[in-house]
Amino acid sequence: METDIDRILITDRELAQRVKELATQIAACYPDEDTGLILVPILSGSIIFLADLIRHMPIKMKLGLMTVSSYSGATTESQGPKLEMDLEEDIHDQHVLVVDDILDTGKTLRFVRSKLSERNPRSIRTAVLLRKPEKAPPDVTADFVGFEIADEFVVGYGLDYDDHYRNFPHIAVLKPDCY
Ligand code: IMP
Ligand code: MG
């Protein structure tokens, strides 16, 4: 795996530091007496970000899982979001925080937000670890963003290429011949 990595963009230490800051910022928006917070991680890319984030959020919450995929197989071209597994939790009148790994073209978050809004939650906010500002359209914003990065395909810390490299601890770019 290591031999496929070209460059590290964000180290595990930088990730840990920033995720902790984000968690504090997010938790402050949801006072504990205001019950009914459901975090909706978009699987599979958000798993490591989610795991680190919630352990720094000392507030009551539930998790509701949703699987949405835009890439099938060995490609860096998004095929548009496809709902693979829908959320089972009742989110009516609940605060929903969607957690995703990256805001790229914005199609995933737009799709997820519209699906969740149909169920009348009390609020919907979004937290993403990474954002590619050159790509994301102005109508798809995230309330909480970890890092802004250039428009290149990245892996590690949950993000994959062809389902590999999710376990690489840093955010990195692969060598050109590995895509
Ligand atoms: P969007 O729908 O184009 O905003 O893309 C969002 C989804 O595509 C994310 O949830 C990721 O799973 C995936 N994705 C987008 N860019 C990358 C990347 O650079 N590396 C790995 N996955 C990515
Ligand atoms: Mg994803």
mmCIF file with all atom_site columns, C-alpha atoms and ligand atoms in Angstrom:
data_model
loop_
_atom_site.group_PDB
_atom_site.id
_atom_site.type_symbol
_atom_site.label_atom_id
_atom_site.label_alt_id
_atom_site.label_comp_id
_atom_site.label_asym_id
_atom_site.label_entity_id
_atom_site.label_seq_id
_atom_site.pdbx_PDB_ins_code
_atom_site.Cartn_x
_atom_site.Cartn_y
_atom_site.Cartn_z
_atom_site.occupancy
_atom_site.B_iso_or_equiv
_atom_site.pdbx_formal_charge
_atom_site.auth_seq_id
_atom_site.auth_comp_id
_atom_site.auth_asym_id
_atom_site.auth_atom_id
_atom_site.pdbx_PDB_model_num
ATOM   1   C  CA  . MET A 1 1   ? 0.000   0.000  0.000   1.00 0.00 ? 1   MET A CA  1
ATOM   2   C  CA  . GLU A 1 2   ? 2.665   2.545  1.056   1.00 0.00 ? 2   GLU A CA  1
ATOM   3   C  CA  . THR A 1 3   ? 4.503   2.140  -2.243  1.00 0.00 ? 3   THR A CA  1
ATOM   4   C  CA  . ASP A 1 4   ? 1.401   3.374  -4.123  1.00 0.00 ? 4   ASP A CA  1
ATOM   5   C  CA  . ILE A 1 5   ? 1.397   6.709  -2.273  1.00 0.00 ? 5   ILE A CA  1
ATOM   6   C  CA  . ASP A 1 6   ? 2.824   9.682  -4.141  1.00 0.00 ? 6   ASP A CA  1
ATOM   7   C  CA  . ARG A 1 7   ? 2.336   12.551 -1.662  1.00 0.00 ? 7   ARG A CA  1
ATOM   8   C  CA  . ILE A 1 8   ? 0.828   13.073 1.776   1.00 0.00 ? 8   ILE A CA  1
ATOM   9   C  CA  . LEU A 1 9   ? -1.411  16.149 1.845   1.00 0.00 ? 9   LEU A CA  1
ATOM   10  C  CA  . ILE A 1 10  ? -2.637  16.034 5.447   1.00 0.00 ? 10  ILE A CA  1
ATOM   11  C  CA  . THR A 1 11  ? -0.889  14.009 8.151   1.00 0.00 ? 11  THR A CA  1
ATOM   12  C  CA  . ASP A 1 12  ? -2.601  11.939 10.825  1.00 0.00 ? 12  ASP A CA  1
ATOM   13  C  CA  . ARG A 1 13  ? -1.505  14.488 13.444  1.00 0.00 ? 13  ARG A CA  1
ATOM   14  C  CA  . GLU A 1 14  ? -3.029  17.384 11.506  1.00 0.00 ? 14  GLU A CA  1
ATOM   15  C  CA  . LEU A 1 15  ? -6.223  15.353 11.032  1.00 0.00 ? 15  LEU A CA  1
ATOM   16  C  CA  . ALA A 1 16  ? -6.467  14.530 14.734  1.00 0.00 ? 16  ALA A CA  1
ATOM   17  C  CA  . GLN A 1 17  ? -5.978  18.173 15.732  1.00 0.00 ? 17  GLN A CA  1
ATOM   18  C  CA  . ARG A 1 18  ? -8.507  19.576 13.264  1.00 0.00 ? 18  ARG A CA  1
ATOM   19  C  CA  . VAL A 1 19  ? -11.135 16.880 13.897  1.00 0.00 ? 19  VAL A CA  1
ATOM   20  C  CA  . LYS A 1 20  ? -10.975 17.669 17.601  1.00 0.00 ? 20  LYS A CA  1
ATOM   21  C  CA  . GLU A 1 21  ? -11.519 21.385 16.864  1.00 0.00 ? 21  GLU A CA  1
ATOM   22  C  CA  . LEU A 1 22  ? -14.456 20.584 14.579  1.00 0.00 ? 22  LEU A CA  1
ATOM   23  C  CA  . ALA A 1 23  ? -16.025 18.332 17.220  1.00 0.00 ? 23  ALA A CA  1
ATOM   24  C  CA  . THR A 1 24  ? -15.876 21.132 19.789  1.00 0.00 ? 24  THR A CA  1
ATOM   25  C  CA  . GLN A 1 25  ? -17.367 23.595 17.321  1.00 0.00 ? 25  GLN A CA  1
ATOM   26  C  CA  . ILE A 1 26  ? -20.171 21.191 16.363  1.00 0.00 ? 26  ILE A CA  1
ATOM   27  C  CA  . ALA A 1 27  ? -20.981 20.137 19.943  1.00 0.00 ? 27  ALA A CA  1
ATOM   28  C  CA  . ALA A 1 28  ? -21.388 23.807 20.891  1.00 0.00 ? 28  ALA A CA  1
ATOM   29  C  CA  . CYS A 1 29  ? -24.223 24.066 18.348  1.00 0.00 ? 29  CYS A CA  1
ATOM   30  C  CA  . TYR A 1 30  ? -26.193 21.280 20.018  1.00 0.00 ? 30  TYR A CA  1
ATOM   31  C  CA  . PRO A 1 31  ? -26.775 21.994 23.707  1.00 0.00 ? 31  PRO A CA  1
ATOM   32  C  CA  . ASP A 1 32  ? -27.517 18.785 25.618  1.00 0.00 ? 32  ASP A CA  1
ATOM   33  C  CA  . GLU A 1 33  ? -30.958 19.860 26.852  1.00 0.00 ? 33  GLU A CA  1
ATOM   34  C  CA  . ASP A 1 34  ? -31.929 20.203 23.189  1.00 0.00 ? 34  ASP A CA  1
ATOM   35  C  CA  . THR A 1 35  ? -32.435 16.454 22.783  1.00 0.00 ? 35  THR A CA  1
ATOM   36  C  CA  . GLY A 1 36  ? -32.808 14.509 19.583  1.00 0.00 ? 36  GLY A CA  1
ATOM   37  C  CA  . LEU A 1 37  ? -29.525 14.744 17.701  1.00 0.00 ? 37  LEU A CA  1
ATOM   38  C  CA  . ILE A 1 38  ? -29.030 12.074 15.055  1.00 0.00 ? 38  ILE A CA  1
ATOM   39  C  CA  . LEU A 1 39  ? -25.739 11.870 13.222  1.00 0.00 ? 39  LEU A CA  1
ATOM   40  C  CA  . VAL A 1 40  ? -26.065 10.424 9.750   1.00 0.00 ? 40  VAL A CA  1
ATOM   41  C  CA  . PRO A 1 41  ? -22.674 9.263  8.467   1.00 0.00 ? 41  PRO A CA  1
ATOM   42  C  CA  . ILE A 1 42  ? -22.579 8.590  4.746   1.00 0.00 ? 42  ILE A CA  1
ATOM   43  C  CA  . LEU A 1 43  ? -20.912 5.200  4.379   1.00 0.00 ? 43  LEU A CA  1
ATOM   44  C  CA  . SER A 1 44  ? -18.350 4.045  3.738   1.00 0.00 ? 44  SER A CA  1
ATOM   45  C  CA  . GLY A 1 45  ? -16.032 7.041  3.298   1.00 0.00 ? 45  GLY A CA  1
ATOM   46  C  CA  . SER A 1 46  ? -16.966 8.806  6.528   1.00 0.00 ? 46  SER A CA  1
ATOM   47  C  CA  . ILE A 1 47  ? -16.312 5.947  8.977   1.00 0.00 ? 47  ILE A CA  1
ATOM   48  C  CA  . ILE A 1 48  ? -12.922 6.981  10.298  1.00 0.00 ? 48  ILE A CA  1
ATOM   49  C  CA  . PHE A 1 49  ? -13.779 10.676 10.410  1.00 0.00 ? 49  PHE A CA  1
ATOM   50  C  CA  . LEU A 1 50  ? -17.007 9.828  12.250  1.00 0.00 ? 50  LEU A CA  1
ATOM   51  C  CA  . ALA A 1 51  ? -15.274 7.553  14.761  1.00 0.00 ? 51  ALA A CA  1
ATOM   52  C  CA  . ASP A 1 52  ? -12.725 10.218 15.660  1.00 0.00 ? 52  ASP A CA  1
ATOM   53  C  CA  . LEU A 1 53  ? -15.241 13.077 15.615  1.00 0.00 ? 53  LEU A CA  1
ATOM   54  C  CA  . ILE A 1 54  ? -17.867 11.627 17.934  1.00 0.00 ? 54  ILE A CA  1
ATOM   55  C  CA  . ARG A 1 55  ? -15.362 10.634 20.577  1.00 0.00 ? 55  ARG A CA  1
ATOM   56  C  CA  . HIS A 1 56  ? -14.701 14.353 21.043  1.00 0.00 ? 56  HIS A CA  1
ATOM   57  C  CA  . MET A 1 57  ? -18.407 15.244 21.237  1.00 0.00 ? 57  MET A CA  1
ATOM   58  C  CA  . PRO A 1 58  ? -19.598 14.714 24.822  1.00 0.00 ? 58  PRO A CA  1
ATOM   59  C  CA  . ILE A 1 59  ? -23.290 15.212 24.018  1.00 0.00 ? 59  ILE A CA  1
ATOM   60  C  CA  . LYS A 1 60  ? -26.243 12.849 23.659  1.00 0.00 ? 60  LYS A CA  1
ATOM   61  C  CA  . MET A 1 61  ? -26.634 11.519 20.140  1.00 0.00 ? 61  MET A CA  1
ATOM   62  C  CA  . LYS A 1 62  ? -27.794 8.603  18.081  1.00 0.00 ? 62  LYS A CA  1
ATOM   63  C  CA  . LEU A 1 63  ? -26.301 7.289  14.860  1.00 0.00 ? 63  LEU A CA  1
ATOM   64  C  CA  . GLY A 1 64  ? -28.317 6.527  11.748  1.00 0.00 ? 64  GLY A CA  1
ATOM   65  C  CA  . LEU A 1 65  ? -26.433 4.897  8.909   1.00 0.00 ? 65  LEU A CA  1
ATOM   66  C  CA  . MET A 1 66  ? -26.902 5.615  5.242   1.00 0.00 ? 66  MET A CA  1
ATOM   67  C  CA  . THR A 1 67  ? -24.889 4.203  2.351   1.00 0.00 ? 67  THR A CA  1
ATOM   68  C  CA  . VAL A 1 68  ? -24.590 6.288  -0.789  1.00 0.00 ? 68  VAL A CA  1
ATOM   69  C  CA  . SER A 1 69  ? -22.052 5.542  -3.492  1.00 0.00 ? 69  SER A CA  1
ATOM   70  C  CA  . SER A 1 70  ? -21.003 7.500  -6.540  1.00 0.00 ? 70  SER A CA  1
ATOM   71  C  CA  . TYR A 1 71  ? -18.081 5.420  -7.764  1.00 0.00 ? 71  TYR A CA  1
ATOM   72  C  CA  . SER A 1 72  ? -18.203 1.822  -8.776  1.00 0.00 ? 72  SER A CA  1
ATOM   73  C  CA  . GLY A 1 73  ? -14.931 0.036  -9.416  1.00 0.00 ? 73  GLY A CA  1
ATOM   74  C  CA  . ALA A 1 74  ? -11.615 1.526  -10.451 1.00 0.00 ? 74  ALA A CA  1
ATOM   75  C  CA  . THR A 1 75  ? -12.573 5.058  -11.419 1.00 0.00 ? 75  THR A CA  1
ATOM   76  C  CA  . THR A 1 76  ? -12.102 8.634  -10.243 1.00 0.00 ? 76  THR A CA  1
ATOM   77  C  CA  . GLU A 1 77  ? -15.147 9.787  -12.262 1.00 0.00 ? 77  GLU A CA  1
ATOM   78  C  CA  . SER A 1 78  ? -18.304 10.201 -10.181 1.00 0.00 ? 78  SER A CA  1
ATOM   79  C  CA  . GLN A 1 79  ? -21.300 8.363  -11.683 1.00 0.00 ? 79  GLN A CA  1
ATOM   80  C  CA  . GLY A 1 80  ? -23.750 10.302 -9.528  1.00 0.00 ? 80  GLY A CA  1
ATOM   81  C  CA  . PRO A 1 81  ? -25.088 9.274  -6.129  1.00 0.00 ? 81  PRO A CA  1
ATOM   82  C  CA  . LYS A 1 82  ? -26.881 5.953  -5.696  1.00 0.00 ? 82  LYS A CA  1
ATOM   83  C  CA  . LEU A 1 83  ? -28.705 5.058  -2.488  1.00 0.00 ? 83  LEU A CA  1
ATOM   84  C  CA  . GLU A 1 84  ? -27.437 1.636  -1.403  1.00 0.00 ? 84  GLU A CA  1
ATOM   85  C  CA  . MET A 1 85  ? -28.863 1.569  2.135   1.00 0.00 ? 85  MET A CA  1
ATOM   86  C  CA  . ASP A 1 86  ? -31.473 3.972  3.477   1.00 0.00 ? 86  ASP A CA  1
ATOM   87  C  CA  . LEU A 1 87  ? -31.654 5.361  6.988   1.00 0.00 ? 87  LEU A CA  1
ATOM   88  C  CA  . GLU A 1 88  ? -33.886 3.353  9.337   1.00 0.00 ? 88  GLU A CA  1
ATOM   89  C  CA  . GLU A 1 89  ? -34.168 5.834  12.215  1.00 0.00 ? 89  GLU A CA  1
ATOM   90  C  CA  . ASP A 1 90  ? -37.190 8.081  12.573  1.00 0.00 ? 90  ASP A CA  1
ATOM   91  C  CA  . ILE A 1 91  ? -35.804 11.602 12.166  1.00 0.00 ? 91  ILE A CA  1
ATOM   92  C  CA  . HIS A 1 92  ? -39.104 13.468 12.381  1.00 0.00 ? 92  HIS A CA  1
ATOM   93  C  CA  . ASP A 1 93  ? -38.593 16.585 14.542  1.00 0.00 ? 93  ASP A CA  1
ATOM   94  C  CA  . GLN A 1 94  ? -34.981 15.553 15.262  1.00 0.00 ? 94  GLN A CA  1
ATOM   95  C  CA  . HIS A 1 95  ? -31.780 17.503 14.652  1.00 0.00 ? 95  HIS A CA  1
ATOM   96  C  CA  . VAL A 1 96  ? -29.858 15.776 11.878  1.00 0.00 ? 96  VAL A CA  1
ATOM   97  C  CA  . LEU A 1 97  ? -26.146 16.186 11.247  1.00 0.00 ? 97  LEU A CA  1
ATOM   98  C  CA  . VAL A 1 98  ? -24.999 14.577 8.014   1.00 0.00 ? 98  VAL A CA  1
ATOM   99  C  CA  . VAL A 1 99  ? -21.332 13.544 8.170   1.00 0.00 ? 99  VAL A CA  1
ATOM   100 C  CA  . ASP A 1 100 ? -19.408 12.895 4.978   1.00 0.00 ? 100 ASP A CA  1
ATOM   101 C  CA  . ASP A 1 101 ? -15.786 12.499 4.027   1.00 0.00 ? 101 ASP A CA  1
ATOM   102 C  CA  . ILE A 1 102 ? -15.628 14.996 1.192   1.00 0.00 ? 102 ILE A CA  1
ATOM   103 C  CA  . LEU A 1 103 ? -17.704 17.600 -0.605  1.00 0.00 ? 103 LEU A CA  1
ATOM   104 C  CA  . ASP A 1 104 ? -16.628 17.338 -4.220  1.00 0.00 ? 104 ASP A CA  1
ATOM   105 C  CA  . THR A 1 105 ? -19.253 18.008 -6.922  1.00 0.00 ? 105 THR A CA  1
ATOM   106 C  CA  . GLY A 1 106 ? -21.908 18.346 -4.192  1.00 0.00 ? 106 GLY A CA  1
ATOM   107 C  CA  . LYS A 1 107 ? -24.213 15.787 -5.819  1.00 0.00 ? 107 LYS A CA  1
ATOM   108 C  CA  . THR A 1 108 ? -24.105 13.449 -2.817  1.00 0.00 ? 108 THR A CA  1
ATOM   109 C  CA  . LEU A 1 109 ? -24.966 16.089 -0.227  1.00 0.00 ? 109 LEU A CA  1
ATOM   110 C  CA  . ARG A 1 110 ? -27.685 17.585 -2.405  1.00 0.00 ? 110 ARG A CA  1
ATOM   111 C  CA  . PHE A 1 111 ? -29.215 14.118 -2.856  1.00 0.00 ? 111 PHE A CA  1
ATOM   112 C  CA  . VAL A 1 112 ? -28.934 13.184 0.832   1.00 0.00 ? 112 VAL A CA  1
ATOM   113 C  CA  . ARG A 1 113 ? -30.343 16.514 2.039   1.00 0.00 ? 113 ARG A CA  1
ATOM   114 C  CA  . SER A 1 114 ? -33.345 16.232 -0.242  1.00 0.00 ? 114 SER A CA  1
ATOM   115 C  CA  . LYS A 1 115 ? -34.030 12.615 0.853   1.00 0.00 ? 115 LYS A CA  1
ATOM   116 C  CA  . LEU A 1 116 ? -33.793 13.544 4.538   1.00 0.00 ? 116 LEU A CA  1
ATOM   117 C  CA  . SER A 1 117 ? -35.890 16.721 4.223   1.00 0.00 ? 117 SER A CA  1
ATOM   118 C  CA  . GLU A 1 118 ? -38.849 14.633 3.049   1.00 0.00 ? 118 GLU A CA  1
ATOM   119 C  CA  . ARG A 1 119 ? -38.962 13.173 6.572   1.00 0.00 ? 119 ARG A CA  1
ATOM   120 C  CA  . ASN A 1 120 ? -39.384 16.560 8.274   1.00 0.00 ? 120 ASN A CA  1
ATOM   121 C  CA  . PRO A 1 121 ? -36.423 16.756 10.641  1.00 0.00 ? 121 PRO A CA  1
ATOM   122 C  CA  . ARG A 1 122 ? -36.185 19.735 12.989  1.00 0.00 ? 122 ARG A CA  1
ATOM   123 C  CA  . SER A 1 123 ? -32.901 20.801 11.361  1.00 0.00 ? 123 SER A CA  1
ATOM   124 C  CA  . ILE A 1 124 ? -30.323 19.457 8.933   1.00 0.00 ? 124 ILE A CA  1
ATOM   125 C  CA  . ARG A 1 125 ? -26.687 20.479 9.076   1.00 0.00 ? 125 ARG A CA  1
ATOM   126 C  CA  . THR A 1 126 ? -23.702 18.968 7.328   1.00 0.00 ? 126 THR A CA  1
ATOM   127 C  CA  . ALA A 1 127 ? -20.117 18.301 8.380   1.00 0.00 ? 127 ALA A CA  1
ATOM   128 C  CA  . VAL A 1 128 ? -17.432 17.261 5.912   1.00 0.00 ? 128 VAL A CA  1
ATOM   129 C  CA  . LEU A 1 129 ? -13.792 16.534 6.525   1.00 0.00 ? 129 LEU A CA  1
ATOM   130 C  CA  . LEU A 1 130 ? -12.663 17.842 3.130   1.00 0.00 ? 130 LEU A CA  1
ATOM   131 C  CA  . ARG A 1 131 ? -13.996 20.244 0.547   1.00 0.00 ? 131 ARG A CA  1
ATOM   132 C  CA  . LYS A 1 132 ? -12.794 20.917 -2.974  1.00 0.00 ? 132 LYS A CA  1
ATOM   133 C  CA  . PRO A 1 133 ? -13.841 24.564 -3.415  1.00 0.00 ? 133 PRO A CA  1
ATOM   134 C  CA  . GLU A 1 134 ? -13.066 24.574 -7.142  1.00 0.00 ? 134 GLU A CA  1
ATOM   135 C  CA  . LYS A 1 135 ? -15.734 21.936 -7.714  1.00 0.00 ? 135 LYS A CA  1
ATOM   136 C  CA  . ALA A 1 136 ? -18.574 22.440 -5.219  1.00 0.00 ? 136 ALA A CA  1
ATOM   137 C  CA  . PRO A 1 137 ? -21.481 24.476 -6.630  1.00 0.00 ? 137 PRO A CA  1
ATOM   138 C  CA  . PRO A 1 138 ? -22.620 27.491 -4.572  1.00 0.00 ? 138 PRO A CA  1
ATOM   139 C  CA  . ASP A 1 139 ? -25.994 25.939 -3.663  1.00 0.00 ? 139 ASP A CA  1
ATOM   140 C  CA  . VAL A 1 140 ? -24.379 23.005 -1.817  1.00 0.00 ? 140 VAL A CA  1
ATOM   141 C  CA  . THR A 1 141 ? -22.655 24.208 1.302   1.00 0.00 ? 141 THR A CA  1
ATOM   142 C  CA  . ALA A 1 142 ? -21.404 22.431 4.397   1.00 0.00 ? 142 ALA A CA  1
ATOM   143 C  CA  . ASP A 1 143 ? -21.889 23.939 7.855   1.00 0.00 ? 143 ASP A CA  1
ATOM   144 C  CA  . PHE A 1 144 ? -18.650 22.454 9.166   1.00 0.00 ? 144 PHE A CA  1
ATOM   145 C  CA  . VAL A 1 145 ? -15.558 21.871 7.003   1.00 0.00 ? 145 VAL A CA  1
ATOM   146 C  CA  . GLY A 1 146 ? -12.266 20.354 8.160   1.00 0.00 ? 146 GLY A CA  1
ATOM   147 C  CA  . PHE A 1 147 ? -9.919  21.250 5.305   1.00 0.00 ? 147 PHE A CA  1
ATOM   148 C  CA  . GLU A 1 148 ? -10.181 22.773 1.849   1.00 0.00 ? 148 GLU A CA  1
ATOM   149 C  CA  . ILE A 1 149 ? -8.074  20.945 -0.730  1.00 0.00 ? 149 ILE A CA  1
ATOM   150 C  CA  . ALA A 1 150 ? -7.187  21.317 -4.407  1.00 0.00 ? 150 ALA A CA  1
ATOM   151 C  CA  . ASP A 1 151 ? -9.097  19.420 -7.040  1.00 0.00 ? 151 ASP A CA  1
ATOM   152 C  CA  . GLU A 1 152 ? -7.245  16.102 -7.033  1.00 0.00 ? 152 GLU A CA  1
ATOM   153 C  CA  . PHE A 1 153 ? -8.383  12.613 -6.117  1.00 0.00 ? 153 PHE A CA  1
ATOM   154 C  CA  . VAL A 1 154 ? -7.319  11.748 -2.584  1.00 0.00 ? 154 VAL A CA  1
ATOM   155 C  CA  . VAL A 1 155 ? -7.294  8.582  -0.480  1.00 0.00 ? 155 VAL A CA  1
ATOM   156 C  CA  . GLY A 1 156 ? -6.755  7.583  3.132   1.00 0.00 ? 156 GLY A CA  1
ATOM   157 C  CA  . TYR A 1 157 ? -8.491  8.193  6.482   1.00 0.00 ? 157 TYR A CA  1
ATOM   158 C  CA  . GLY A 1 158 ? -11.609 6.462  5.135   1.00 0.00 ? 158 GLY A CA  1
ATOM   159 C  CA  . LEU A 1 159 ? -11.429 7.687  1.543   1.00 0.00 ? 159 LEU A CA  1
ATOM   160 C  CA  . ASP A 1 160 ? -10.874 5.043  -1.081  1.00 0.00 ? 160 ASP A CA  1
ATOM   161 C  CA  . TYR A 1 161 ? -9.861  4.346  -4.619  1.00 0.00 ? 161 TYR A CA  1
ATOM   162 C  CA  . ASP A 1 162 ? -11.571 1.163  -5.829  1.00 0.00 ? 162 ASP A CA  1
ATOM   163 C  CA  . ASP A 1 163 ? -12.315 0.389  -2.161  1.00 0.00 ? 163 ASP A CA  1
ATOM   164 C  CA  . HIS A 1 164 ? -8.635  0.375  -1.202  1.00 0.00 ? 164 HIS A CA  1
ATOM   165 C  CA  . TYR A 1 165 ? -6.488  2.707  0.937   1.00 0.00 ? 165 TYR A CA  1
ATOM   166 C  CA  . ARG A 1 166 ? -9.257  3.530  3.460   1.00 0.00 ? 166 ARG A CA  1
ATOM   167 C  CA  . ASN A 1 167 ? -6.896  2.331  6.206   1.00 0.00 ? 167 ASN A CA  1
ATOM   168 C  CA  . PHE A 1 168 ? -4.025  4.640  5.200   1.00 0.00 ? 168 PHE A CA  1
ATOM   169 C  CA  . PRO A 1 169 ? -3.782  7.011  8.189   1.00 0.00 ? 169 PRO A CA  1
ATOM   170 C  CA  . HIS A 1 170 ? -3.047  10.224 6.246   1.00 0.00 ? 170 HIS A CA  1
ATOM   171 C  CA  . ILE A 1 171 ? -4.848  12.009 3.401   1.00 0.00 ? 171 ILE A CA  1
ATOM   172 C  CA  . ALA A 1 172 ? -2.738  11.341 0.332   1.00 0.00 ? 172 ALA A CA  1
ATOM   173 C  CA  . VAL A 1 173 ? -2.498  11.339 -3.446  1.00 0.00 ? 173 VAL A CA  1
ATOM   174 C  CA  . LEU A 1 174 ? -1.644  8.106  -5.263  1.00 0.00 ? 174 LEU A CA  1
ATOM   175 C  CA  . LYS A 1 175 ? 1.082   7.716  -7.860  1.00 0.00 ? 175 LYS A CA  1
ATOM   176 C  CA  . PRO A 1 176 ? -0.355  8.414  -11.329 1.00 0.00 ? 176 PRO A CA  1
ATOM   177 C  CA  . ASP A 1 177 ? 0.004   4.774  -12.456 1.00 0.00 ? 177 ASP A CA  1
ATOM   178 C  CA  . CYS A 1 178 ? -2.071  3.551  -9.478  1.00 0.00 ? 178 CYS A CA  1
ATOM   179 C  CA  . TYR A 1 179 ? -5.310  5.176  -10.702 1.00 0.00 ? 179 TYR A CA  1
HETATM 180 P  P1  . IMP B 2 .   ? -19.713 14.465 -4.645  1.00 0.00 ? 1   IMP B P1  1
HETATM 181 O  O1  . IMP B 2 .   ? -21.059 13.815 -4.782  1.00 0.00 ? 1   IMP B O1  1
HETATM 182 O  O2  . IMP B 2 .   ? -19.053 14.686 -5.980  1.00 0.00 ? 1   IMP B O2  1
HETATM 183 O  O3  . IMP B 2 .   ? -19.681 15.692 -3.775  1.00 0.00 ? 1   IMP B O3  1
HETATM 184 O  O4  . IMP B 2 .   ? -18.743 13.409 -4.012  1.00 0.00 ? 1   IMP B O4  1
HETATM 185 C  C1  . IMP B 2 .   ? -18.914 12.948 -2.776  1.00 0.00 ? 1   IMP B C1  1
HETATM 186 C  C2  . IMP B 2 .   ? -18.527 11.500 -2.649  1.00 0.00 ? 1   IMP B C2  1
HETATM 187 O  O5  . IMP B 2 .   ? -17.643 11.028 -3.658  1.00 0.00 ? 1   IMP B O5  1
HETATM 188 C  C3  . IMP B 2 .   ? -17.790 11.404 -1.354  1.00 0.00 ? 1   IMP B C3  1
HETATM 189 O  O6  . IMP B 2 .   ? -18.693 10.970 -0.369  1.00 0.00 ? 1   IMP B O6  1
HETATM 190 C  C4  . IMP B 2 .   ? -16.703 10.419 -1.626  1.00 0.00 ? 1   IMP B C4  1
HETATM 191 O  O7  . IMP B 2 .   ? -17.121 9.154  -1.223  1.00 0.00 ? 1   IMP B O7  1
HETATM 192 C  C5  . IMP B 2 .   ? -16.494 10.428 -3.098  1.00 0.00 ? 1   IMP B C5  1
HETATM 193 N  N1  . IMP B 2 .   ? -15.298 11.249 -3.469  1.00 0.00 ? 1   IMP B N1  1
HETATM 194 C  C6  . IMP B 2 .   ? -15.298 12.468 -4.017  1.00 0.00 ? 1   IMP B C6  1
HETATM 195 N  N2  . IMP B 2 .   ? -14.037 12.922 -4.199  1.00 0.00 ? 1   IMP B N2  1
HETATM 196 C  C7  . IMP B 2 .   ? -13.223 11.932 -3.752  1.00 0.00 ? 1   IMP B C7  1
HETATM 197 C  C8  . IMP B 2 .   ? -11.792 11.806 -3.646  1.00 0.00 ? 1   IMP B C8  1
HETATM 198 O  O8  . IMP B 2 .   ? -10.980 12.694 -3.987  1.00 0.00 ? 1   IMP B O8  1
HETATM 199 N  N3  . IMP B 2 .   ? -11.351 10.642 -3.107  1.00 0.00 ? 1   IMP B N3  1
HETATM 200 C  C9  . IMP B 2 .   ? -12.173 9.642  -2.686  1.00 0.00 ? 1   IMP B C9  1
HETATM 201 N  N4  . IMP B 2 .   ? -13.507 9.737  -2.753  1.00 0.00 ? 1   IMP B N4  1
HETATM 202 C  C10 . IMP B 2 .   ? -14.027 10.870 -3.280  1.00 0.00 ? 1   IMP B C10 1
HETATM 203 MG MG  . MG  B 3 .   ? -18.829 8.901  0.126   1.00 0.00 ? 2   MG  B MG  1
#
